[in-house]
Amino acid sequence: MDYSIESLSLDKLQSDCVLVGVYENQQLSPAATTLDALCGGLISKLISRGDIKGKTAETLLINNIPHANIERVILVGFGENGKVTRKQYRKALAAAIKTVKDSKVKSASSALLDVVVEKADIAWQARQIVEVFNDGIYQYSATKKCDDKLPLQTIRLIANDSQIALANSGLQQGVAIAQGVELTKQLSDLPGNICTPSYLAEQALALAGQHADLNCEILEESDMEALGMGSFLAVSRGSRQPAKLICLNYQGGDANAKPIVLIGKGLTFDAGGISLKPGLGMDEMKYDMCGGASVLGILRAATLLNLKLNIVGLIPSSENLPDGDANKPGDIVTSMAGKTIEVLNTDAEGRLILCDTLTYAQKFDPEVVIDMATLTGACIVALGRVPSGLFGNDDELCNDLLSASETACDAVWRMPIWEEYQEQLKSNFADLANIGGPDGGSITAACFLANFAKDYRWAHIDIAGTAWRTGAAKGATGRPVPLLSQYLINRAG
Ligand code: BES
Ligand code: MN
Ligand code: ZN
């Protein structure tokens, strides 16, 4: 999709389709008022007739406009004038792009920057238009013919002279983040027989090939063996696909600036191993690599924005399958950190691959380490599918992430990792057990990881409930790419 800023006024504009905002109580946005005058009062007539009430996310397509250069108009409802929240704005944008899609136009012009949004500026609004629209037009096509390919090719954001500078910077950020999200969704939606650890590694190498400051190195199982990653390798024993530890290095900052290390769980399929999962919905465990795909998406955004930061991306990637050679409940493995782990449930495999990656991260002398993982079903029980779970050993880092999540509209909710929970991870036969019983499962998983992240500032984001949608709209969401991209933008200053 091609996104650009258009500074023409509505009377000079030539367009297949113009989007303008309307409010409750028959109120029009400035753009709608102008257009109404250009069309002999058609818009106010339709509104007073009650065809659209102006409620948030209501839309009305007007197919026939008495105007020489504008073919169609879509009225978009934003609720009460002066009280539009950021969430409402995004909700209305999502409805708007759906109506654009249904109308089969080739290009659309959005005059939605003049809708006043609480706690938002024009840059934020421009960015959201790009992000929400790009999300709405995503089509999965890797293994399925798209019968009706979307004709939409260009989206123009109409901005007046005073808005243009902010609109441009917002658009630029929006395009970078949207491309990161798109990459993450594309990889995440692929089936496990295509998206294997080797495939993810190839994609990482290809991404690195697109930017001079981004390098990629793949650690093979033999390398991991030499490093003593007994915990990670225990998970991949049951799989015929070789495990990979994908290491990306982006040098956008000063040569000696400490890097921000991002770690993403890259389980390309999680059957549970010998502790086999139930069959219902097991297909969704192809999404157990969403954390890894997010790291690639975030690095895509960071390189597109040429962020002045050093970033290391680490993606431990494996399958978790049952096999005669798979690890078994009761097995004891030795992690790279030297701690022994009793594998009481082979389905708690994410923490087993992450703990060795957390230890490996130390070699980069990190500024901070942030991991993202579809780690626990318990996180969905605790928080539902609205926020991701946030855990961490440093208040400043957690607060930075909370504030980035507000701006990005990519919610997180902080959870405790108090030492009391460590009791649940005690084992009679090893330094740690890999599960902590039925209570507080997302917390004990985070507490397990905390044992391997003691030497640096660390946060863990459990995205089990937020990285994909289930049900009829099954598909990846690209979260938490917006959150982490915002965090990096804020860090780059
Ligand atoms: N990948 C799953 C977590 C998961 C479950 C994510 C459902 C999204 C939806 C993880 O590897 C797992 O299986 N966790 C177990 C842990 C348990 C055995 C302690 C879980 O959540 O059931
Ligand atoms: Mn599992
Ligand atoms: Zn898993």
Coordinates of C-alpha atoms and ligand atoms in Angstrom, one line a residue:
M1 CA 0.0 0.0 0.0
D2 CA 1.2 3.5 -0.9
Y3 CA 0.6 6.1 1.9
S4 CA 1.2 9.8 1.3
I5 CA 0.2 13.2 2.6
E6 CA -2.0 15.4 0.4
S7 CA -2.2 19.1 1.1
L8 CA -4.8 20.0 -1.5
S9 CA -8.0 21.5 -0.2
L10 CA -11.2 19.5 -0.8
D11 CA -12.5 21.7 -3.6
K12 CA -9.4 20.9 -5.7
L13 CA -9.1 17.3 -4.7
Q14 CA -9.7 14.5 -7.2
S15 CA -10.6 11.3 -5.5
D16 CA -12.3 7.9 -5.8
C17 CA -13.3 8.1 -2.3
V18 CA -13.0 10.7 0.5
L19 CA -13.4 9.9 4.2
V20 CA -14.8 12.6 6.5
G21 CA -15.7 12.6 10.2
V22 CA -19.2 13.2 11.7
Y23 CA -20.3 13.4 15.3
E24 CA -23.4 12.7 17.3
N25 CA -26.1 15.4 17.4
Q26 CA -25.8 16.1 13.7
Q27 CA -22.4 17.7 14.0
L28 CA -19.9 17.7 11.2
S29 CA -16.1 17.9 11.2
P30 CA -14.5 20.8 9.4
A31 CA -13.8 18.6 6.3
A32 CA -17.4 17.3 6.3
T33 CA -18.7 20.9 6.5
T34 CA -16.6 21.9 3.5
L35 CA -17.7 18.8 1.5
D36 CA -21.3 19.4 2.5
A37 CA -21.1 22.9 1.0
L38 CA -19.5 21.5 -2.2
C39 CA -22.2 19.0 -2.6
G40 CA -25.2 21.3 -2.1
G41 CA -26.0 20.1 1.5
L42 CA -26.2 16.4 0.7
I43 CA -24.3 15.3 3.8
S44 CA -26.4 17.4 6.2
K45 CA -29.6 16.1 4.5
L46 CA -28.6 12.5 5.0
I47 CA -27.7 13.2 8.6
S48 CA -30.9 15.0 9.4
R49 CA -32.8 12.2 7.7
G50 CA -31.2 9.9 10.3
D51 CA -29.1 7.8 7.8
I52 CA -26.2 8.0 10.2
K53 CA -26.3 9.0 13.9
G54 CA -22.5 9.8 14.2
K55 CA -22.0 7.1 16.8
T56 CA -18.4 5.8 17.1
A57 CA -17.5 3.4 14.3
E58 CA -20.7 3.9 12.4
T59 CA -20.1 4.5 8.7
L60 CA -22.1 5.5 5.7
L61 CA -21.0 5.1 2.1
I62 CA -22.4 7.7 -0.3
N63 CA -21.9 6.3 -3.8
N64 CA -23.2 9.1 -5.9
I65 CA -21.9 12.6 -5.2
P66 CA -23.0 15.8 -7.0
H67 CA -19.3 16.8 -7.3
A68 CA -17.2 16.7 -10.4
N69 CA -14.0 15.3 -9.0
I70 CA -15.1 13.2 -6.0
E71 CA -16.7 9.9 -6.8
R72 CA -17.7 8.7 -3.3
V73 CA -17.7 9.9 0.2
I74 CA -17.6 7.8 3.4
L75 CA -19.0 9.4 6.5
V76 CA -17.3 8.0 9.6
G77 CA -18.9 8.4 13.1
F78 CA -16.6 9.4 16.0
G79 CA -19.2 9.8 18.8
E80 CA -19.5 13.0 20.8
N81 CA -17.7 16.0 19.4
G82 CA -14.8 17.1 21.8
K83 CA -14.8 13.8 23.7
V84 CA -13.2 11.4 21.2
T85 CA -10.8 9.1 23.1
R86 CA -7.8 7.5 21.4
K87 CA -9.5 4.1 21.6
Q88 CA -12.6 5.5 20.0
Y89 CA -10.5 7.1 17.2
R90 CA -8.9 3.8 16.4
K91 CA -12.2 1.9 16.6
A92 CA -13.7 4.3 14.1
L93 CA -10.7 4.1 11.8
A94 CA -11.0 0.3 11.8
A95 CA -14.7 0.6 10.7
A96 CA -13.7 3.2 8.1
I97 CA -11.2 1.0 6.4
K98 CA -13.6 -1.9 6.4
T99 CA -16.1 0.3 4.5
V100 CA -13.3 1.4 2.1
K101 CA -12.5 -2.3 1.4
D102 CA -16.1 -3.2 0.8
S103 CA -16.5 -0.3 -1.7
K104 CA -13.7 -1.8 -3.9
V105 CA -12.1 1.6 -4.7
K106 CA -8.5 1.9 -6.0
S107 CA -7.6 4.9 -3.9
A108 CA -8.9 6.6 -0.8
S109 CA -8.3 10.1 0.7
S110 CA -8.7 10.4 4.4
A111 CA -9.8 13.8 5.8
L112 CA -9.8 12.5 9.3
L113 CA -6.9 14.5 10.8
D114 CA -9.3 17.3 11.8
V115 CA -11.2 15.1 14.2
V116 CA -10.1 16.3 17.6
V117 CA -8.8 13.4 19.8
E118 CA -8.1 13.6 23.5
K119 CA -4.5 13.4 24.5
A120 CA -3.4 13.1 20.9
D121 CA -1.6 15.3 18.3
I122 CA -1.7 15.2 14.5
A123 CA 1.4 13.0 14.3
W124 CA -0.2 10.4 16.5
Q125 CA -3.4 10.6 14.4
A126 CA -1.6 10.3 11.1
R127 CA 0.3 7.3 12.5
Q128 CA -2.8 5.6 13.7
I129 CA -4.5 6.1 10.4
V130 CA -1.7 4.2 8.7
E131 CA -1.4 1.5 11.3
V132 CA -5.1 0.8 11.6
F133 CA -5.7 1.0 7.9
N134 CA -2.8 -1.3 7.1
D135 CA -4.0 -3.7 9.7
G136 CA -7.4 -3.7 8.2
I137 CA -6.3 -4.4 4.6
Y138 CA -4.0 -7.3 5.6
Q139 CA -4.7 -10.4 3.5
Y140 CA -3.2 -13.8 4.1
S141 CA -2.2 -15.2 0.7
A142 CA 0.7 -17.6 1.2
T143 CA -1.3 -20.8 0.8
K144 CA -4.7 -19.6 -0.3
K145 CA -5.9 -17.9 -3.5
C146 CA -7.4 -14.5 -2.9
D147 CA -10.4 -14.6 -5.2
D148 CA -11.1 -10.9 -4.7
K149 CA -7.8 -9.2 -4.5
L150 CA -8.2 -5.8 -3.0
P151 CA -8.1 -3.1 -5.7
L152 CA -7.0 -0.4 -3.2
Q153 CA -3.5 0.8 -3.9
T154 CA -3.1 4.3 -2.5
I155 CA -4.2 6.0 0.7
R156 CA -3.7 9.7 1.0
L157 CA -3.9 11.6 4.2
I158 CA -5.3 15.1 3.7
A159 CA -3.5 17.7 5.9
N160 CA -3.7 21.5 5.9
D161 CA -0.6 23.6 6.0
S162 CA -0.4 23.8 9.8
Q163 CA -0.7 20.0 10.1
I164 CA 1.7 19.0 7.4
A165 CA 5.0 18.7 9.3
L166 CA 3.5 16.6 12.2
A167 CA 1.4 14.6 9.7
N168 CA 4.6 13.7 7.8
S169 CA 6.5 12.5 10.8
G170 CA 3.5 10.5 12.0
L171 CA 3.1 9.0 8.6
Q172 CA 6.7 7.9 8.4
Q173 CA 6.5 6.2 11.8
G174 CA 3.2 4.7 10.9
V175 CA 4.5 3.2 7.7
A176 CA 7.6 1.7 9.5
I177 CA 5.5 0.2 12.3
A178 CA 2.8 -1.0 9.9
Q179 CA 5.5 -2.8 7.8
G180 CA 6.9 -4.4 11.0
V181 CA 3.4 -5.5 12.0
E182 CA 2.8 -6.9 8.5
L183 CA 6.0 -8.9 8.5
T184 CA 5.1 -10.3 11.9
K185 CA 1.6 -11.3 10.9
Q186 CA 2.7 -12.9 7.6
L187 CA 5.3 -15.1 9.4
S188 CA 3.0 -15.9 12.3
D189 CA 0.1 -17.0 10.1
L190 CA 2.2 -19.5 8.2
P191 CA 1.6 -23.1 9.1
G192 CA 4.2 -25.1 11.1
N193 CA 5.2 -27.2 8.1
I194 CA 6.3 -24.1 6.2
C195 CA 7.5 -21.9 9.0
T196 CA 10.1 -24.2 10.6
P197 CA 13.1 -22.9 12.7
S198 CA 15.2 -23.1 9.5
Y199 CA 12.6 -21.0 7.6
L200 CA 12.6 -18.4 10.4
A201 CA 16.4 -18.3 10.2
E202 CA 16.3 -17.7 6.4
Q203 CA 13.8 -14.9 6.9
A204 CA 16.1 -13.3 9.5
L205 CA 19.0 -13.5 7.1
A206 CA 16.9 -12.0 4.3
L207 CA 15.8 -9.1 6.6
A208 CA 19.4 -8.4 7.5
G209 CA 20.3 -8.4 3.8
Q210 CA 18.0 -5.4 3.4
H211 CA 19.8 -3.0 5.7
A212 CA 23.6 -2.4 5.9
D213 CA 23.5 -1.8 9.7
L214 CA 21.7 -5.1 10.4
N215 CA 23.6 -8.3 10.7
C216 CA 22.4 -11.8 11.3
E217 CA 24.2 -14.9 12.6
I218 CA 22.6 -18.3 13.1
L219 CA 23.7 -20.6 15.9
E220 CA 23.3 -24.3 15.1
E221 CA 22.6 -27.1 17.6
S222 CA 26.4 -27.9 17.6
D223 CA 27.1 -24.3 18.6
M224 CA 24.5 -24.5 21.4
E225 CA 26.0 -27.7 22.6
A226 CA 29.4 -26.0 22.8
L227 CA 27.8 -23.2 24.8
G228 CA 26.2 -25.7 27.2
M229 CA 22.6 -24.8 26.3
G230 CA 21.3 -28.1 27.7
S231 CA 17.9 -26.7 28.5
F232 CA 17.2 -25.3 25.0
L233 CA 18.5 -28.5 23.4
A234 CA 16.3 -30.7 25.6
V235 CA 13.2 -29.2 23.9
S236 CA 14.4 -29.8 20.3
R237 CA 15.3 -33.4 21.0
G238 CA 11.8 -34.5 20.0
S239 CA 11.9 -32.7 16.7
R240 CA 13.4 -33.7 13.4
Q241 CA 13.8 -30.1 12.5
P242 CA 17.1 -28.7 13.8
A243 CA 16.8 -25.9 16.3
K244 CA 18.3 -22.5 15.6
L245 CA 19.3 -19.6 17.7
I246 CA 18.8 -16.6 15.5
C247 CA 21.0 -13.6 16.5
L248 CA 20.5 -10.2 14.9
N249 CA 22.6 -7.2 15.5
Y250 CA 21.5 -3.7 14.5
Q251 CA 24.1 -1.0 14.9
G252 CA 22.3 2.3 14.5
G253 CA 23.8 4.0 17.6
D254 CA 27.2 4.9 18.9
A255 CA 29.8 2.1 18.5
N256 CA 30.2 1.7 22.2
A257 CA 26.5 2.3 23.3
K258 CA 25.1 -0.7 25.2
P259 CA 22.5 -2.5 23.2
I260 CA 18.8 -3.1 23.9
V261 CA 18.4 -6.9 23.7
L262 CA 15.0 -8.2 22.4
I263 CA 14.3 -11.9 22.8
G264 CA 11.3 -13.6 21.1
K265 CA 10.1 -17.2 21.7
G266 CA 10.2 -18.9 18.3
L267 CA 8.4 -22.3 18.9
T268 CA 7.3 -23.0 15.4
F269 CA 4.9 -25.7 16.7
D270 CA 4.1 -26.6 20.2
A271 CA 2.4 -30.0 20.5
G272 CA 3.4 -30.1 24.2
G273 CA 5.9 -32.9 23.7
I274 CA 5.4 -36.1 25.7
S275 CA 3.1 -34.0 27.9
L276 CA 0.9 -33.9 24.8
K277 CA -1.7 -31.1 24.5
P278 CA -5.4 -32.0 23.9
G279 CA -6.3 -32.0 20.2
L280 CA -8.9 -29.3 20.2
G281 CA -7.4 -26.1 18.9
M282 CA -3.9 -27.5 18.8
D283 CA -3.4 -26.0 15.3
E284 CA -3.2 -22.6 17.0
M285 CA 0.2 -23.7 18.5
K286 CA 1.7 -22.8 15.1
Y287 CA 1.5 -19.3 16.7
D288 CA 3.9 -20.2 19.4
M289 CA 6.6 -18.3 17.4
C290 CA 4.8 -15.0 17.5
G291 CA 7.4 -13.6 19.9
G292 CA 10.2 -14.4 17.5
A293 CA 8.3 -13.0 14.6
S294 CA 7.7 -9.9 16.6
V295 CA 11.4 -9.4 17.1
L296 CA 11.8 -9.5 13.3
G297 CA 9.0 -7.0 12.9
I298 CA 10.4 -4.7 15.5
L299 CA 13.8 -4.7 13.8
R300 CA 12.1 -4.1 10.5
A301 CA 10.5 -1.0 11.9
A302 CA 13.7 0.1 13.7
T303 CA 15.7 -0.2 10.5
L304 CA 13.1 1.7 8.4
L305 CA 13.2 4.5 10.9
N306 CA 17.0 4.4 11.1
L307 CA 16.8 4.6 14.9
K308 CA 19.9 5.8 16.6
L309 CA 20.2 2.8 18.9
N310 CA 22.0 -0.5 19.1
I311 CA 19.6 -3.4 19.2
V312 CA 20.3 -7.1 19.5
G313 CA 17.5 -9.5 18.5
L314 CA 17.7 -13.1 19.8
I315 CA 15.2 -15.8 18.6
P316 CA 15.5 -19.2 20.1
S317 CA 13.6 -21.4 17.6
S318 CA 12.5 -25.0 17.9
E319 CA 9.5 -27.4 17.6
N320 CA 8.1 -29.2 20.7
L321 CA 7.0 -32.6 19.6
P322 CA 6.6 -36.1 21.1
D323 CA 9.1 -38.6 19.9
G324 CA 11.1 -41.7 21.1
D325 CA 14.0 -39.3 21.7
A326 CA 12.0 -36.5 23.2
N327 CA 12.6 -35.2 26.7
K328 CA 10.3 -36.8 29.3
P329 CA 8.7 -35.6 32.6
G330 CA 11.2 -36.2 35.3
D331 CA 14.2 -35.6 33.1
I332 CA 16.8 -33.3 34.5
V333 CA 18.7 -30.9 32.3
T334 CA 21.5 -28.5 32.9
S335 CA 21.1 -25.0 31.6
M336 CA 23.8 -22.8 30.2
A337 CA 23.8 -20.9 33.5
G338 CA 24.7 -24.2 35.3
K339 CA 21.4 -24.5 37.1
T340 CA 19.8 -27.9 36.9
I341 CA 16.1 -28.1 35.9
E342 CA 13.6 -30.9 36.5
V343 CA 11.3 -31.0 33.5
L344 CA 8.0 -31.9 35.3
N345 CA 6.0 -31.0 32.2
T346 CA 7.4 -31.0 28.7
D347 CA 4.7 -28.6 27.6
A348 CA 6.4 -25.8 29.7
E349 CA 9.0 -25.6 27.0
G350 CA 9.1 -21.9 26.3
R351 CA 10.9 -21.1 29.6
L352 CA 13.4 -23.9 28.8
I353 CA 14.5 -22.3 25.5
L354 CA 14.3 -18.8 26.9
C355 CA 16.4 -19.4 30.0
D356 CA 19.4 -20.3 28.0
T357 CA 18.8 -17.4 25.7
L358 CA 18.6 -15.0 28.7
T359 CA 22.0 -16.4 29.8
Y360 CA 23.4 -15.9 26.3
A361 CA 22.2 -12.3 26.3
Q362 CA 24.7 -11.4 29.0
K363 CA 27.5 -11.6 26.5
F364 CA 26.2 -8.4 24.8
D365 CA 26.5 -6.4 28.1
P366 CA 22.9 -5.2 27.6
E367 CA 21.4 -1.9 28.6
V368 CA 18.1 -3.8 29.1
V369 CA 16.7 -7.1 28.0
I370 CA 13.1 -7.5 27.0
D371 CA 11.7 -10.9 26.1
M372 CA 8.3 -11.5 24.5
A373 CA 6.7 -14.9 24.5
T374 CA 3.4 -16.8 24.0
L375 CA 4.4 -18.3 27.3
T376 CA 1.3 -19.4 29.3
G377 CA -2.3 -20.2 28.9
A378 CA -2.6 -19.0 32.5
C379 CA -1.9 -15.4 31.3
I380 CA -5.1 -15.6 29.2
V381 CA -7.0 -16.9 32.3
A382 CA -5.6 -13.9 34.3
L383 CA -5.9 -11.1 31.9
G384 CA -8.1 -12.2 29.0
R385 CA -7.1 -11.2 25.5
V386 CA -6.9 -7.4 26.0
P387 CA -3.5 -6.6 27.6
S388 CA -0.3 -8.6 27.4
G389 CA 1.2 -9.5 30.8
L390 CA 4.2 -7.4 31.9
F391 CA 6.7 -8.7 34.4
G392 CA 10.1 -7.3 35.3
N393 CA 12.9 -6.7 37.8
D394 CA 13.2 -3.0 37.2
D395 CA 10.5 -0.4 37.9
E396 CA 11.9 2.2 35.5
L397 CA 12.0 -0.2 32.6
C398 CA 8.4 -1.4 33.4
N399 CA 7.2 2.1 33.6
D400 CA 8.8 3.0 30.3
L401 CA 7.0 0.0 28.7
L402 CA 3.7 1.0 30.3
S403 CA 4.0 4.5 29.0
A404 CA 5.0 3.3 25.5
S405 CA 2.0 1.0 25.5
E406 CA -0.4 3.9 26.2
T407 CA 1.0 5.8 23.2
A408 CA 1.0 2.8 21.0
C409 CA -2.5 1.6 22.1
D410 CA -0.9 -1.8 22.6
A411 CA -1.9 -2.5 26.2
V412 CA 0.2 -4.3 28.9
W413 CA -0.7 -4.9 32.5
R414 CA 2.0 -5.3 35.1
M415 CA 2.0 -8.5 37.2
P416 CA 4.2 -9.3 40.3
I417 CA 7.2 -11.6 40.4
W418 CA 7.6 -11.6 44.2
E419 CA 10.1 -14.0 45.8
E420 CA 7.2 -15.8 47.6
Y421 CA 6.3 -17.4 44.3
Q422 CA 9.7 -19.0 44.0
E423 CA 8.6 -21.6 46.6
Q424 CA 6.4 -23.1 43.9
L425 CA 9.4 -23.8 41.7
K426 CA 11.3 -25.9 44.2
S427 CA 12.3 -29.4 43.1
N428 CA 13.6 -32.4 45.2
F429 CA 16.0 -33.3 42.5
A430 CA 17.1 -30.1 40.7
D431 CA 17.8 -26.5 41.4
L432 CA 14.5 -25.6 39.8
A433 CA 11.3 -27.3 38.6
N434 CA 10.0 -26.1 35.2
I435 CA 6.4 -25.7 36.5
G436 CA 4.9 -24.2 39.6
G437 CA 1.6 -25.9 39.9
P438 CA -1.9 -24.7 39.0
D439 CA -1.9 -21.3 40.9
G440 CA -0.6 -18.2 39.2
G441 CA 0.8 -19.9 36.2
S442 CA 1.9 -16.9 34.3
I443 CA 3.6 -15.5 37.4
T444 CA 5.5 -18.7 38.2
A445 CA 6.6 -18.9 34.5
A446 CA 8.0 -15.3 34.8
C447 CA 9.6 -16.2 38.1
F448 CA 11.3 -19.1 36.5
L449 CA 12.8 -16.8 33.9
A450 CA 13.8 -14.2 36.6
N451 CA 16.3 -16.7 37.9
F452 CA 18.3 -16.3 34.7
A453 CA 18.0 -12.5 34.3
K454 CA 19.5 -11.4 37.6
D455 CA 22.5 -9.6 36.2
Y456 CA 20.7 -7.0 34.1
R457 CA 17.5 -4.9 33.9
W458 CA 14.9 -7.2 32.4
A459 CA 11.2 -7.3 31.4
H460 CA 9.1 -10.2 30.2
I461 CA 6.0 -9.8 28.1
D462 CA 3.6 -12.7 28.0
I463 CA 1.7 -12.3 24.7
A464 CA -0.3 -15.6 24.8
G465 CA -3.6 -13.8 24.8
T466 CA -2.7 -10.9 22.5
A467 CA -0.5 -12.2 19.7
W468 CA -3.4 -13.8 17.8
R469 CA -7.1 -13.9 17.6
T470 CA -9.0 -17.2 17.8
G471 CA -12.4 -18.1 16.4
A472 CA -13.8 -16.8 13.1
A473 CA -11.2 -14.1 12.8
K474 CA -8.4 -16.4 13.6
G475 CA -5.1 -14.8 12.7
A476 CA -2.0 -13.0 14.0
T477 CA -2.3 -9.5 15.4
G478 CA 1.3 -8.4 15.1
R479 CA 1.4 -7.4 18.8
P480 CA 3.6 -6.4 20.6
V481 CA 5.4 -4.8 17.6
P482 CA 3.6 -1.4 18.1
L483 CA 4.5 -1.3 21.8
L484 CA 8.2 -2.2 21.4
S485 CA 8.6 0.1 18.4
Q486 CA 7.3 2.9 20.5
Y487 CA 9.6 2.0 23.3
L488 CA 12.5 2.1 21.0
I489 CA 11.4 5.4 19.4
N490 CA 11.2 6.9 22.9
R491 CA 14.6 5.5 23.8
A492 CA 16.1 6.9 20.6
G493 CA 14.8 10.3 21.8
Ligands
BES1 N1 2.8 -22.1 24.2 C1 2.1 -22.5 25.4 C2 1.3 -21.4 26.0 C3 0.0 -21.0 25.4 C4 -1.1 -21.8 25.6 C5 -0.1 -19.9 24.6 C6 -2.3 -21.4 25.0 C7 -1.2 -19.5 24.0 C8 -2.4 -20.3 24.2 C9 3.2 -23.0 26.4 O1 4.3 -23.6 25.9 C10 2.5 -23.9 27.3 O2 2.2 -25.0 26.8 N2 2.4 -23.6 28.5 C11 1.7 -24.5 29.5 C12 2.4 -24.4 30.8 C13 2.0 -25.4 31.8 C14 2.4 -26.8 31.3 C15 2.7 -25.1 33.1 C16 0.3 -23.9 29.6 O3 0.1 -22.7 29.6 O4 -0.6 -24.8 29.7
MN2 MN 4.0 -25.7 25.6
ZN3 ZN 4.8 -23.1 24.0

